[in-house]
Amino acid sequence: QVQLVESGGNVVQPGGSLRLSCAASGFTFSAYGMHWVRQAPGKGLEWVAVISYDGSTKYHADSVKGRFTISRDNSKNTLYLEMKSLRAEDTAEYYCAKDVDMWGNGWFPIGNWGQGGLVTVSS
Amino acid sequence: QTVVTQEPSFSVSPGGTVTLTCGLSSGSVSTSYYASWHQQTPGQAPRTLIYRTTTRSSGVPDRFSGSILGNKAALTITGAQADDESNYYCVLYMGSGSWVFGGGTKLTVL
């Protein structure tokens, strides 16, 4: 079955950087677009970024554009989120998620979710 | 920027039917927005219930259904059960690769 396992969450100082990873298994990773979604403590879900199945197309939310970058390594079945210039408001649980269908280029909805990884931005 | 609107809270009696909605601060929701619905209980990861407005995700009971009602997307739960007590989030596709979640509806079953 589909498994998505996030790692790399940590406590980081404001202005710092961090890279989240999401290890995928149970499906053909290279055939599916992937998303990152975050949730600040006690708040709702916020879409962060999406990447196409082959990594050629990427979109980011305005709130993270220019600071965060989504990427993937299909040879390692792994999704990444590179985060720079972190702010206190980036503190959240970060979920990776898989498209419902194959060959998505950013406009396929989410069908499966990981368990999340916590990023805390604090001095 | 367009805001996706949801009822902050709703309550339903066990066995009852409830319809949650997902709208836009400006304009109407159509099938072109690929509305999805996700259920989340506190401390847990979200779970996809409905995508592309009406398609039920694998393993989701058929008492969950999606539709367009008027100018909004809707999630209807028929025969509500105690373990349906959760937060429900809709998300809409805004074009150009951009997705926007609603603020979520906290559903109480009592």
Short mmCIF file of N, CA, C and O in Angstrom, two decimals, chain A residues 35 37 39 43-47 50 59 62 95 100-101 106-116, chain B residues 1 34 36 38 40 43-48 51-52 57 89 91 93 96-103:
data_model
loop_
_atom_site.label_atom_id
_atom_site.label_comp_id
_atom_site.label_asym_id
_atom_site.label_seq_id
_atom_site.Cartn_x
_atom_site.Cartn_y
_atom_site.Cartn_z
N HIS A 35 2.73 16.67 -3.72
CA HIS A 35 2.47 17.95 -3.07
C HIS A 35 3.14 18.01 -1.70
O HIS A 35 3.39 16.99 -1.07
N VAL A 37 1.97 20.05 1.88
CA VAL A 37 0.91 20.80 2.56
C VAL A 37 1.35 20.98 4.01
O VAL A 37 1.92 20.05 4.59
N GLN A 39 0.53 22.62 8.15
CA GLN A 39 -0.50 22.96 9.12
C GLN A 39 0.16 23.55 10.36
O GLN A 39 0.84 22.84 11.10
N LYS A 43 -4.12 25.31 13.63
CA LYS A 43 -4.68 25.98 12.45
C LYS A 43 -5.09 24.98 11.38
O LYS A 43 -4.96 23.77 11.56
N GLY A 44 -5.58 25.51 10.25
CA GLY A 44 -6.02 24.66 9.16
C GLY A 44 -4.89 24.29 8.21
O GLY A 44 -3.73 24.63 8.43
N LEU A 45 -5.25 23.57 7.17
CA LEU A 45 -4.29 23.12 6.18
C LEU A 45 -3.97 24.24 5.20
O LEU A 45 -4.84 25.04 4.83
N GLU A 46 -2.71 24.30 4.77
CA GLU A 46 -2.26 25.29 3.78
C GLU A 46 -1.45 24.57 2.71
O GLU A 46 -0.42 23.95 3.03
N TRP A 47 -1.87 24.66 1.46
CA TRP A 47 -1.11 24.08 0.36
C TRP A 47 0.19 24.86 0.18
O TRP A 47 0.19 26.11 0.22
N VAL A 50 3.60 21.95 -5.40
CA VAL A 50 3.34 20.74 -6.15
C VAL A 50 4.42 20.58 -7.21
O VAL A 50 4.97 21.57 -7.71
N TYR A 59 5.15 24.33 -8.87
CA TYR A 59 4.40 25.51 -8.47
C TYR A 59 4.51 25.66 -6.95
O TYR A 59 4.49 24.66 -6.23
N ASP A 62 2.23 31.53 -2.89
CA ASP A 62 2.83 32.87 -2.79
C ASP A 62 3.54 33.06 -1.46
O ASP A 62 4.55 33.76 -1.39
N TYR A 95 3.22 17.99 5.58
CA TYR A 95 2.78 16.72 5.03
C TYR A 95 3.18 16.61 3.56
O TYR A 95 2.96 17.56 2.80
N VAL A 100 -3.85 11.77 -7.05
CA VAL A 100 -4.77 10.64 -7.17
C VAL A 100 -4.49 9.78 -8.40
O VAL A 100 -4.73 8.58 -8.40
N ASP A 101 -3.99 10.40 -9.46
CA ASP A 101 -3.78 9.70 -10.72
C ASP A 101 -2.36 9.91 -11.23
O ASP A 101 -1.67 10.84 -10.82
N GLY A 106 0.48 19.08 -11.97
CA GLY A 106 0.19 20.13 -11.00
C GLY A 106 -1.28 20.35 -10.76
O GLY A 106 -1.65 20.98 -9.78
N TRP A 107 -2.11 19.80 -11.62
CA TRP A 107 -3.54 20.05 -11.44
C TRP A 107 -4.33 18.81 -11.07
O TRP A 107 -5.55 18.78 -11.17
N PHE A 108 -3.65 17.77 -10.58
CA PHE A 108 -4.34 16.60 -10.06
C PHE A 108 -4.48 16.75 -8.55
O PHE A 108 -3.56 17.20 -7.88
N PRO A 109 -5.63 16.37 -8.00
CA PRO A 109 -5.82 16.51 -6.57
C PRO A 109 -5.05 15.47 -5.76
O PRO A 109 -4.56 14.49 -6.29
N ILE A 110 -5.00 15.71 -4.46
CA ILE A 110 -4.31 14.83 -3.53
C ILE A 110 -5.16 13.60 -3.23
O ILE A 110 -6.37 13.71 -3.01
N GLY A 111 -4.51 12.42 -3.22
CA GLY A 111 -5.22 11.20 -2.92
C GLY A 111 -4.70 10.47 -1.69
O GLY A 111 -5.43 9.69 -1.08
N ASN A 112 -3.43 10.70 -1.32
CA ASN A 112 -2.83 10.02 -0.18
C ASN A 112 -1.93 10.99 0.56
O ASN A 112 -1.29 11.85 -0.05
N TRP A 113 -1.83 10.80 1.89
CA TRP A 113 -1.08 11.70 2.74
C TRP A 113 -0.04 10.94 3.56
O TRP A 113 -0.27 9.80 3.95
N GLY A 114 1.07 11.61 3.83
CA GLY A 114 2.03 11.09 4.79
C GLY A 114 1.59 11.44 6.21
O GLY A 114 0.55 12.08 6.41
N GLN A 115 2.41 11.06 7.19
CA GLN A 115 2.07 11.30 8.58
C GLN A 115 2.55 12.66 9.09
O GLN A 115 2.12 13.10 10.15
N GLY A 116 3.41 13.30 8.34
CA GLY A 116 3.83 14.65 8.69
C GLY A 116 5.17 14.70 9.40
O GLY A 116 5.59 13.74 10.04
N GLN B 1 -6.89 38.39 -3.23
CA GLN B 1 -6.81 36.95 -3.43
C GLN B 1 -8.12 36.29 -3.01
O GLN B 1 -8.72 36.64 -1.99
N TYR B 34 -12.20 21.27 -9.41
CA TYR B 34 -11.72 19.96 -8.93
C TYR B 34 -11.80 19.84 -7.41
O TYR B 34 -10.85 19.39 -6.76
N SER B 36 -11.95 18.93 -3.68
CA SER B 36 -11.64 17.72 -2.91
C SER B 36 -12.03 17.97 -1.46
O SER B 36 -12.03 19.11 -1.00
N HIS B 38 -11.21 16.51 2.56
CA HIS B 38 -10.28 15.74 3.38
C HIS B 38 -10.73 15.80 4.84
O HIS B 38 -11.11 16.85 5.33
N GLN B 40 -9.87 15.11 8.88
CA GLN B 40 -8.74 15.06 9.81
C GLN B 40 -9.23 15.08 11.24
O GLN B 40 -9.93 15.99 11.66
N GLY B 43 -4.54 15.35 15.85
CA GLY B 43 -3.34 14.54 16.05
C GLY B 43 -3.06 13.54 14.96
O GLY B 43 -2.07 12.81 15.03
N GLN B 44 -3.93 13.50 13.95
CA GLN B 44 -3.78 12.54 12.85
C GLN B 44 -3.52 13.27 11.54
O GLN B 44 -3.83 14.46 11.38
N ALA B 45 -2.99 12.54 10.58
CA ALA B 45 -2.83 13.08 9.23
C ALA B 45 -4.19 13.15 8.55
O ALA B 45 -5.11 12.39 8.90
N PRO B 46 -4.34 14.05 7.59
CA PRO B 46 -5.60 14.08 6.83
C PRO B 46 -5.79 12.79 6.03
O PRO B 46 -4.85 12.05 5.77
N ARG B 47 -7.05 12.59 5.64
CA ARG B 47 -7.43 11.45 4.82
C ARG B 47 -8.33 11.98 3.71
O ARG B 47 -9.26 12.74 3.99
N THR B 48 -8.07 11.57 2.48
CA THR B 48 -8.88 12.04 1.35
C THR B 48 -10.20 11.28 1.30
O THR B 48 -10.21 10.05 1.29
N TYR B 51 -12.66 13.46 -4.29
CA TYR B 51 -11.87 14.32 -5.16
C TYR B 51 -12.60 14.53 -6.48
O TYR B 51 -13.54 13.78 -6.81
N ARG B 52 -12.20 15.54 -7.21
CA ARG B 52 -12.88 15.95 -8.46
C ARG B 52 -14.39 16.02 -8.24
O ARG B 52 -15.17 15.48 -9.02
N SER B 57 -12.86 8.41 -2.67
CA SER B 57 -11.56 7.78 -2.59
C SER B 57 -11.72 6.32 -2.17
O SER B 57 -12.73 5.95 -1.53
N TYR B 89 -11.88 19.51 5.55
CA TYR B 89 -11.30 20.58 4.74
C TYR B 89 -11.61 20.36 3.27
O TYR B 89 -11.45 19.24 2.75
N VAL B 91 -10.58 21.72 -0.66
CA VAL B 91 -9.49 22.39 -1.37
C VAL B 91 -9.92 22.54 -2.82
O VAL B 91 -10.52 21.63 -3.40
N TYR B 93 -8.86 23.93 -6.89
CA TYR B 93 -7.80 24.26 -7.83
C TYR B 93 -8.11 25.62 -8.44
O TYR B 93 -9.15 25.81 -9.06
N SER B 96 -3.19 27.53 -12.82
CA SER B 96 -1.73 27.79 -12.80
C SER B 96 -1.05 27.05 -11.66
O SER B 96 -0.14 27.59 -11.01
N GLY B 97 -1.48 25.83 -11.41
CA GLY B 97 -0.84 24.98 -10.42
C GLY B 97 -1.12 25.35 -8.99
O GLY B 97 -0.49 24.81 -8.07
N SER B 98 -2.04 26.25 -8.74
CA SER B 98 -2.30 26.76 -7.40
C SER B 98 -3.53 26.12 -6.77
O SER B 98 -4.60 26.07 -7.38
N TRP B 99 -3.38 25.65 -5.54
CA TRP B 99 -4.48 25.05 -4.78
C TRP B 99 -4.70 25.87 -3.51
O TRP B 99 -3.76 26.35 -2.90
N VAL B 100 -5.96 26.01 -3.11
CA VAL B 100 -6.27 26.77 -1.90
C VAL B 100 -7.23 25.97 -1.02
O VAL B 100 -8.29 25.55 -1.49
N PHE B 101 -6.86 25.79 0.23
CA PHE B 101 -7.71 25.11 1.19
C PHE B 101 -8.68 26.10 1.83
O PHE B 101 -8.35 27.28 2.04
N GLY B 102 -9.85 25.60 2.17
CA GLY B 102 -10.75 26.34 3.02
C GLY B 102 -10.28 26.25 4.47
O GLY B 102 -9.37 25.49 4.80
N GLY B 103 -10.91 27.04 5.34
CA GLY B 103 -10.50 27.09 6.72
C GLY B 103 -10.90 25.88 7.54
O GLY B 103 -10.46 25.72 8.68
#
